[in-house]
Amino acid sequence: NAGVTQTPKFQVLKTGQSMTLQCAQDMNHNSMYWYRQDPGMGLRLIYYSASEGTTDKGEVPNGYNVSRLNKREFSLRLESAAPSQTSVYFCASSVTQGNQPQHFGDGTRLSIL
Amino acid sequence: EDQVTQSPEALRLQEGESSSLNCSYTVSGLRGLFWYRQDPGKGPEFLFTLYSAGEEKEKERLKATLTKKESFLHITAPKPEDSATYLCAVHSYQGGSEKLVFGKGTKLTVNP
């Protein structure tokens, strides 16, 4: 019953460093998402993949890139980390895009110094 | 602009003291409303989906209801283990674009 697995759980970077956050789901879901959660704000969508082979920008895509590696895996890359990207990042998946519940991983806590 | 507002921001209850959390929304083309529970250091955990006004869902001490402009999460005789942040999210569809808009959450603390 792993569900959505995110790695790493914690990471500290220096400004300008790059990093890839990994996400994998074992529920055979078609759609996957990346969110960030900041204090006092709701979850905000960074990128999503409605199905394998497709990716689209969400509300706050600047500074990020994504790759849908296969049906199970969806990665988020920070090419040149900035302090404003300090946040908790959540990956989620759903059966399809649309009015289906999304299931979340436990997040990656990322600090940019 | 689609908006989701949750109130109160924080709520403290005594064990057994029933109450309700509110989620009001202004969206075009509502397709569904979702309630999640989030424990500290964890990701949101799905609780309920409501699709149309008048619909109700129940799970243990929780009951979610939906009107055309808001949803309530009723907590009956809460226990300390119900302490968490409860998130509301609304799925909308407009102009060929689908999106899920989250509220900022209500932090519930239940004291023994």
PDB file of C-alpha atoms in Angstrom:
ATOM      1  CA  ASN A   1       0.000   0.000   0.000  1.00  0.00           C
ATOM      2  CA  ALA A   2       2.753   2.477  -0.869  1.00  0.00           C
ATOM      3  CA  GLY A   3       0.510   4.836  -2.887  1.00  0.00           C
ATOM      4  CA  VAL A   4       2.585   7.891  -3.865  1.00  0.00           C
ATOM      5  CA  THR A   5       6.259   7.845  -2.873  1.00  0.00           C
ATOM      6  CA  GLN A   6       8.439  10.953  -2.923  1.00  0.00           C
ATOM      7  CA  THR A   7      12.195  11.175  -2.560  1.00  0.00           C
ATOM      8  CA  PRO A   8      14.035  12.730  -0.882  1.00  0.00           C
ATOM      9  CA  LYS A   9      12.031  13.722   2.208  1.00  0.00           C
ATOM     10  CA  PHE A  10      14.353  16.607   3.096  1.00  0.00           C
ATOM     11  CA  GLN A  11      16.949  18.571   1.149  1.00  0.00           C
ATOM     12  CA  VAL A  12      19.036  21.701   1.660  1.00  0.00           C
ATOM     13  CA  LEU A  13      20.483  23.426  -1.393  1.00  0.00           C
ATOM     14  CA  LYS A  14      22.569  26.493  -2.030  1.00  0.00           C
ATOM     15  CA  THR A  15      21.315  29.191  -4.369  1.00  0.00           C
ATOM     16  CA  GLY A  16      22.105  28.242  -7.950  1.00  0.00           C
ATOM     17  CA  GLN A  17      22.344  24.499  -7.388  1.00  0.00           C
ATOM     18  CA  SER A  18      20.131  22.124  -9.335  1.00  0.00           C
ATOM     19  CA  MET A  19      18.073  19.244  -8.081  1.00  0.00           C
ATOM     20  CA  THR A  20      15.471  16.708  -9.187  1.00  0.00           C
ATOM     21  CA  LEU A  21      12.606  15.630  -6.949  1.00  0.00           C
ATOM     22  CA  GLN A  22      11.337  12.146  -7.637  1.00  0.00           C
ATOM     23  CA  CYS A  23       7.786  10.819  -7.452  1.00  0.00           C
ATOM     24  CA  ALA A  24       6.383   7.370  -8.148  1.00  0.00           C
ATOM     25  CA  GLN A  25       2.866   5.959  -7.783  1.00  0.00           C
ATOM     26  CA  ASP A  26       1.762   2.336  -7.755  1.00  0.00           C
ATOM     27  CA  MET A  27      -1.992   2.859  -8.214  1.00  0.00           C
ATOM     28  CA  ASN A  28      -1.948   2.689 -12.027  1.00  0.00           C
ATOM     29  CA  HIS A  29      -3.161   6.276 -12.193  1.00  0.00           C
ATOM     30  CA  ASN A  30      -3.014   8.168 -15.473  1.00  0.00           C
ATOM     31  CA  SER A  31      -2.626  11.720 -14.133  1.00  0.00           C
ATOM     32  CA  MET A  32       0.111  13.123 -11.921  1.00  0.00           C
ATOM     33  CA  TYR A  33       0.722  16.542 -10.372  1.00  0.00           C
ATOM     34  CA  TRP A  34       3.333  18.639  -8.590  1.00  0.00           C
ATOM     35  CA  TYR A  35       2.286  21.209  -5.962  1.00  0.00           C
ATOM     36  CA  ARG A  36       4.076  23.500  -3.581  1.00  0.00           C
ATOM     37  CA  GLN A  37       2.740  24.415  -0.137  1.00  0.00           C
ATOM     38  CA  ASP A  38       3.857  27.594   1.599  1.00  0.00           C
ATOM     39  CA  PRO A  39       2.795  28.937   5.012  1.00  0.00           C
ATOM     40  CA  GLY A  40      -0.461  30.891   4.825  1.00  0.00           C
ATOM     41  CA  MET A  41      -1.171  29.803   1.267  1.00  0.00           C
ATOM     42  CA  GLY A  42      -3.143  27.005  -0.266  1.00  0.00           C
ATOM     43  CA  LEU A  43      -1.537  24.286  -2.320  1.00  0.00           C
ATOM     44  CA  ARG A  44      -0.473  25.696  -5.682  1.00  0.00           C
ATOM     45  CA  LEU A  45      -0.096  23.635  -8.836  1.00  0.00           C
ATOM     46  CA  ILE A  46       3.311  23.797 -10.512  1.00  0.00           C
ATOM     47  CA  TYR A  47       2.963  21.300 -13.363  1.00  0.00           C
ATOM     48  CA  TYR A  48       0.770  18.366 -14.181  1.00  0.00           C
ATOM     49  CA  SER A  49       0.685  15.405 -16.532  1.00  0.00           C
ATOM     50  CA  ALA A  50      -2.801  14.412 -17.624  1.00  0.00           C
ATOM     51  CA  SER A  51      -1.484  11.182 -19.136  1.00  0.00           C
ATOM     52  CA  GLU A  52       1.786   9.497 -19.991  1.00  0.00           C
ATOM     53  CA  GLY A  53       3.617  11.529 -22.602  1.00  0.00           C
ATOM     54  CA  THR A  54       1.969  14.870 -21.805  1.00  0.00           C
ATOM     55  CA  THR A  55       2.859  17.686 -19.423  1.00  0.00           C
ATOM     56  CA  ASP A  56       1.333  21.117 -18.879  1.00  0.00           C
ATOM     57  CA  LYS A  57       2.013  24.204 -16.814  1.00  0.00           C
ATOM     58  CA  GLY A  58       0.040  24.946 -13.712  1.00  0.00           C
ATOM     59  CA  GLU A  59      -0.316  28.135 -11.721  1.00  0.00           C
ATOM     60  CA  VAL A  60       3.359  28.656 -10.736  1.00  0.00           C
ATOM     61  CA  PRO A  61       5.648  26.933 -13.301  1.00  0.00           C
ATOM     62  CA  ASN A  62       8.491  29.468 -13.497  1.00  0.00           C
ATOM     63  CA  GLY A  63      11.844  28.045 -12.418  1.00  0.00           C
ATOM     64  CA  TYR A  64      10.745  24.407 -12.748  1.00  0.00           C
ATOM     65  CA  ASN A  65      10.742  21.663 -15.343  1.00  0.00           C
ATOM     66  CA  VAL A  66       9.101  18.253 -15.266  1.00  0.00           C
ATOM     67  CA  SER A  67       9.470  14.871 -16.899  1.00  0.00           C
ATOM     68  CA  ARG A  68       6.846  12.126 -17.085  1.00  0.00           C
ATOM     69  CA  LEU A  69       9.284   9.251 -17.283  1.00  0.00           C
ATOM     70  CA  ASN A  70       6.623   6.554 -17.620  1.00  0.00           C
ATOM     71  CA  LYS A  71       3.137   5.935 -16.266  1.00  0.00           C
ATOM     72  CA  ARG A  72       4.444   5.503 -12.705  1.00  0.00           C
ATOM     73  CA  GLU A  73       7.033   8.263 -12.419  1.00  0.00           C
ATOM     74  CA  PHE A  74       6.892  12.054 -12.610  1.00  0.00           C
ATOM     75  CA  SER A  75       9.928  14.157 -11.669  1.00  0.00           C
ATOM     76  CA  LEU A  76      10.314  17.858 -10.885  1.00  0.00           C
ATOM     77  CA  ARG A  77      13.583  19.647 -11.618  1.00  0.00           C
ATOM     78  CA  LEU A  78      14.912  22.913 -10.274  1.00  0.00           C
ATOM     79  CA  GLU A  79      17.638  24.024 -12.688  1.00  0.00           C
ATOM     80  CA  SER A  80      18.998  26.942 -10.653  1.00  0.00           C
ATOM     81  CA  ALA A  81      17.497  27.007  -7.173  1.00  0.00           C
ATOM     82  CA  ALA A  82      16.454  30.340  -5.640  1.00  0.00           C
ATOM     83  CA  PRO A  83      15.518  31.125  -2.008  1.00  0.00           C
ATOM     84  CA  SER A  84      11.929  31.788  -3.184  1.00  0.00           C
ATOM     85  CA  GLN A  85      11.682  28.098  -4.031  1.00  0.00           C
ATOM     86  CA  THR A  86      12.048  27.122  -0.381  1.00  0.00           C
ATOM     87  CA  SER A  87       8.844  25.195   0.208  1.00  0.00           C
ATOM     88  CA  VAL A  88       7.249  21.819   0.777  1.00  0.00           C
ATOM     89  CA  TYR A  89       6.667  20.017  -2.501  1.00  0.00           C
ATOM     90  CA  PHE A  90       3.900  17.471  -2.908  1.00  0.00           C
ATOM     91  CA  CYS A  91       3.337  15.008  -5.699  1.00  0.00           C
ATOM     92  CA  ALA A  92      -0.161  13.665  -6.318  1.00  0.00           C
ATOM     93  CA  SER A  93      -1.879  11.294  -8.698  1.00  0.00           C
ATOM     94  CA  SER A  94      -5.436  10.579  -9.811  1.00  0.00           C
ATOM     95  CA  VAL A  95      -7.171   8.021 -12.002  1.00  0.00           C
ATOM     96  CA  THR A  96      -7.723  10.668 -14.654  1.00  0.00           C
ATOM     97  CA  GLN A  97      -7.526  14.432 -14.814  1.00  0.00           C
ATOM     98  CA  GLY A  98     -10.821  15.953 -13.872  1.00  0.00           C
ATOM     99  CA  ASN A  99     -13.146  15.634 -10.950  1.00  0.00           C
ATOM    100  CA  GLN A 100     -11.366  12.648  -9.482  1.00  0.00           C
ATOM    101  CA  PRO A 101      -9.772  12.759  -6.037  1.00  0.00           C
ATOM    102  CA  GLN A 102      -6.028  13.246  -6.012  1.00  0.00           C
ATOM    103  CA  HIS A 103      -3.851  11.127  -3.731  1.00  0.00           C
ATOM    104  CA  PHE A 104      -0.777  12.760  -2.276  1.00  0.00           C
ATOM    105  CA  GLY A 105       2.674  11.719  -1.182  1.00  0.00           C
ATOM    106  CA  ASP A 106       4.186  12.904   2.090  1.00  0.00           C
ATOM    107  CA  GLY A 107       6.202  15.683   0.526  1.00  0.00           C
ATOM    108  CA  THR A 108       9.763  16.888   0.101  1.00  0.00           C
ATOM    109  CA  ARG A 109      10.857  19.686   2.419  1.00  0.00           C
ATOM    110  CA  LEU A 110      13.284  21.828   0.442  1.00  0.00           C
ATOM    111  CA  SER A 111      15.355  24.711   1.822  1.00  0.00           C
ATOM    112  CA  ILE A 112      17.367  26.988  -0.450  1.00  0.00           C
ATOM    113  CA  LEU A 113      20.083  28.971   1.307  1.00  0.00           C
TER     114      LEU A 113
ATOM    115  CA  GLU B   1     -11.172  34.465 -10.550  1.00  0.00           C
ATOM    116  CA  ASP B   2     -11.917  31.173  -8.828  1.00  0.00           C
ATOM    117  CA  GLN B   3     -11.606  31.421  -5.048  1.00  0.00           C
ATOM    118  CA  VAL B   4     -11.943  29.090  -2.094  1.00  0.00           C
ATOM    119  CA  THR B   5     -12.164  30.517   1.433  1.00  0.00           C
ATOM    120  CA  GLN B   6     -12.086  28.389   4.546  1.00  0.00           C
ATOM    121  CA  SER B   7     -13.190  29.516   7.990  1.00  0.00           C
ATOM    122  CA  PRO B   8     -12.231  29.666  10.717  1.00  0.00           C
ATOM    123  CA  GLU B   9      -8.462  29.571  10.201  1.00  0.00           C
ATOM    124  CA  ALA B  10      -8.089  27.735  13.503  1.00  0.00           C
ATOM    125  CA  LEU B  11     -10.546  26.037  15.855  1.00  0.00           C
ATOM    126  CA  ARG B  12     -10.032  24.615  19.322  1.00  0.00           C
ATOM    127  CA  LEU B  13     -12.593  22.174  20.691  1.00  0.00           C
ATOM    128  CA  GLN B  14     -12.934  20.090  23.786  1.00  0.00           C
ATOM    129  CA  GLU B  15     -13.311  16.379  23.269  1.00  0.00           C
ATOM    130  CA  GLY B  16     -16.977  15.691  22.556  1.00  0.00           C
ATOM    131  CA  GLU B  17     -17.763  19.289  21.553  1.00  0.00           C
ATOM    132  CA  SER B  18     -19.329  19.173  18.073  1.00  0.00           C
ATOM    133  CA  SER B  19     -18.733  21.927  15.524  1.00  0.00           C
ATOM    134  CA  SER B  20     -18.528  22.734  11.809  1.00  0.00           C
ATOM    135  CA  LEU B  21     -15.874  23.962   9.410  1.00  0.00           C
ATOM    136  CA  ASN B  22     -16.850  26.125   6.457  1.00  0.00           C
ATOM    137  CA  CYS B  23     -15.618  26.216   2.860  1.00  0.00           C
ATOM    138  CA  SER B  24     -17.111  28.910   0.652  1.00  0.00           C
ATOM    139  CA  TYR B  25     -16.296  29.112  -3.021  1.00  0.00           C
ATOM    140  CA  THR B  26     -16.754  31.211  -6.112  1.00  0.00           C
ATOM    141  CA  VAL B  27     -15.931  29.201  -9.205  1.00  0.00           C
ATOM    142  CA  SER B  28     -17.229  28.882 -12.711  1.00  0.00           C
ATOM    143  CA  GLY B  29     -18.418  25.459 -13.711  1.00  0.00           C
ATOM    144  CA  LEU B  30     -18.119  23.545 -10.444  1.00  0.00           C
ATOM    145  CA  ARG B  31     -17.291  19.909 -11.164  1.00  0.00           C
ATOM    146  CA  GLY B  32     -16.677  18.712  -7.618  1.00  0.00           C
ATOM    147  CA  LEU B  33     -15.626  19.694  -4.112  1.00  0.00           C
ATOM    148  CA  PHE B  34     -13.057  17.716  -2.142  1.00  0.00           C
ATOM    149  CA  TRP B  35     -12.234  17.553   1.552  1.00  0.00           C
ATOM    150  CA  TYR B  36      -8.794  16.463   2.736  1.00  0.00           C
ATOM    151  CA  ARG B  37      -7.186  15.969   6.123  1.00  0.00           C
ATOM    152  CA  GLN B  38      -3.516  16.889   6.593  1.00  0.00           C
ATOM    153  CA  ASP B  39      -1.464  15.847   9.599  1.00  0.00           C
ATOM    154  CA  PRO B  40       1.794  17.673  10.440  1.00  0.00           C
ATOM    155  CA  GLY B  41       4.643  16.529   8.205  1.00  0.00           C
ATOM    156  CA  LYS B  42       2.317  14.513   5.977  1.00  0.00           C
ATOM    157  CA  GLY B  43       0.564  14.935   2.674  1.00  0.00           C
ATOM    158  CA  PRO B  44      -3.179  15.616   2.383  1.00  0.00           C
ATOM    159  CA  GLU B  45      -5.331  12.547   2.867  1.00  0.00           C
ATOM    160  CA  PHE B  46      -8.510  12.336   0.800  1.00  0.00           C
ATOM    161  CA  LEU B  47     -11.767  12.284   2.798  1.00  0.00           C
ATOM    162  CA  PHE B  48     -14.777  13.099   0.598  1.00  0.00           C
ATOM    163  CA  THR B  49     -15.932  14.215  -2.822  1.00  0.00           C
ATOM    164  CA  LEU B  50     -19.204  16.095  -3.277  1.00  0.00           C
ATOM    165  CA  TYR B  51     -20.527  16.714  -6.772  1.00  0.00           C
ATOM    166  CA  SER B  52     -23.862  18.509  -6.476  1.00  0.00           C
ATOM    167  CA  ALA B  53     -25.803  20.752  -4.131  1.00  0.00           C
ATOM    168  CA  GLY B  54     -27.695  18.779  -1.509  1.00  0.00           C
ATOM    169  CA  GLU B  55     -25.238  15.903  -1.498  1.00  0.00           C
ATOM    170  CA  GLU B  56     -23.938  14.586   1.838  1.00  0.00           C
ATOM    171  CA  LYS B  57     -21.163  12.143   2.711  1.00  0.00           C
ATOM    172  CA  GLU B  58     -20.301  10.609   6.090  1.00  0.00           C
ATOM    173  CA  LYS B  59     -17.298   8.857   7.551  1.00  0.00           C
ATOM    174  CA  GLU B  60     -17.114   8.048  11.251  1.00  0.00           C
ATOM    175  CA  ARG B  61     -17.473  11.395  13.107  1.00  0.00           C
ATOM    176  CA  LEU B  62     -17.273  13.502   9.937  1.00  0.00           C
ATOM    177  CA  LYS B  63     -20.114  14.595   7.687  1.00  0.00           C
ATOM    178  CA  ALA B  64     -19.669  16.800   4.623  1.00  0.00           C
ATOM    179  CA  THR B  65     -22.486  18.759   2.994  1.00  0.00           C
ATOM    180  CA  LEU B  66     -22.651  20.919  -0.114  1.00  0.00           C
ATOM    181  CA  THR B  67     -24.765  23.891  -1.207  1.00  0.00           C
ATOM    182  CA  LYS B  68     -24.400  26.032  -4.314  1.00  0.00           C
ATOM    183  CA  LYS B  69     -21.983  28.391  -2.585  1.00  0.00           C
ATOM    184  CA  GLU B  70     -20.420  26.525   0.313  1.00  0.00           C
ATOM    185  CA  SER B  71     -19.628  23.257   1.974  1.00  0.00           C
ATOM    186  CA  PHE B  72     -19.573  22.321   5.631  1.00  0.00           C
ATOM    187  CA  LEU B  73     -17.561  19.663   7.386  1.00  0.00           C
ATOM    188  CA  HIS B  74     -19.461  18.728  10.534  1.00  0.00           C
ATOM    189  CA  ILE B  75     -17.506  17.034  13.289  1.00  0.00           C
ATOM    190  CA  THR B  76     -19.631  15.190  15.830  1.00  0.00           C
ATOM    191  CA  ALA B  77     -18.222  14.387  19.280  1.00  0.00           C
ATOM    192  CA  PRO B  78     -14.611  14.882  18.155  1.00  0.00           C
ATOM    193  CA  LYS B  79     -11.681  13.026  19.689  1.00  0.00           C
ATOM    194  CA  PRO B  80      -8.064  14.233  20.064  1.00  0.00           C
ATOM    195  CA  GLU B  81      -7.075  12.084  17.080  1.00  0.00           C
ATOM    196  CA  ASP B  82      -9.292  14.279  14.881  1.00  0.00           C
ATOM    197  CA  SER B  83      -6.775  17.103  15.393  1.00  0.00           C
ATOM    198  CA  ALA B  84      -5.402  18.051  11.962  1.00  0.00           C
ATOM    199  CA  THR B  85      -5.641  20.678   9.262  1.00  0.00           C
ATOM    200  CA  TYR B  86      -8.682  20.193   7.041  1.00  0.00           C
ATOM    201  CA  LEU B  87      -8.374  21.352   3.439  1.00  0.00           C
ATOM    202  CA  CYS B  88     -11.134  22.078   0.971  1.00  0.00           C
ATOM    203  CA  ALA B  89     -10.541  22.071  -2.793  1.00  0.00           C
ATOM    204  CA  VAL B  90     -12.839  22.859  -5.670  1.00  0.00           C
ATOM    205  CA  HIS B  91     -12.556  21.439  -9.159  1.00  0.00           C
ATOM    206  CA  SER B  92     -13.722  23.770 -11.873  1.00  0.00           C
ATOM    207  CA  TYR B  93     -13.972  23.563 -15.634  1.00  0.00           C
ATOM    208  CA  GLN B  94     -14.059  26.650 -17.803  1.00  0.00           C
ATOM    209  CA  GLY B  95     -13.065  27.339 -21.367  1.00  0.00           C
ATOM    210  CA  GLY B  96     -11.555  23.901 -21.851  1.00  0.00           C
ATOM    211  CA  SER B  97      -9.338  24.266 -18.795  1.00  0.00           C
ATOM    212  CA  GLU B  98      -9.683  22.179 -15.665  1.00  0.00           C
ATOM    213  CA  LYS B  99      -8.150  23.105 -12.352  1.00  0.00           C
ATOM    214  CA  LEU B 100      -8.253  22.299  -8.674  1.00  0.00           C
ATOM    215  CA  VAL B 101      -8.251  25.311  -6.344  1.00  0.00           C
ATOM    216  CA  PHE B 102      -7.341  24.739  -2.690  1.00  0.00           C
ATOM    217  CA  GLY B 103      -8.326  26.762   0.353  1.00  0.00           C
ATOM    218  CA  LYS B 104      -5.763  27.623   3.018  1.00  0.00           C
ATOM    219  CA  GLY B 105      -7.232  25.154   5.482  1.00  0.00           C
ATOM    220  CA  THR B 106      -8.687  25.097   8.989  1.00  0.00           C
ATOM    221  CA  LYS B 107      -6.407  23.885  11.760  1.00  0.00           C
ATOM    222  CA  LEU B 108      -8.473  21.871  14.229  1.00  0.00           C
ATOM    223  CA  THR B 109      -7.227  21.087  17.721  1.00  0.00           C
ATOM    224  CA  VAL B 110      -9.259  18.786  19.956  1.00  0.00           C
ATOM    225  CA  ASN B 111      -8.242  18.836  23.602  1.00  0.00           C
ATOM    226  CA  PRO B 112      -8.843  15.807  25.835  1.00  0.00           C
TER     227      PRO B 112
END
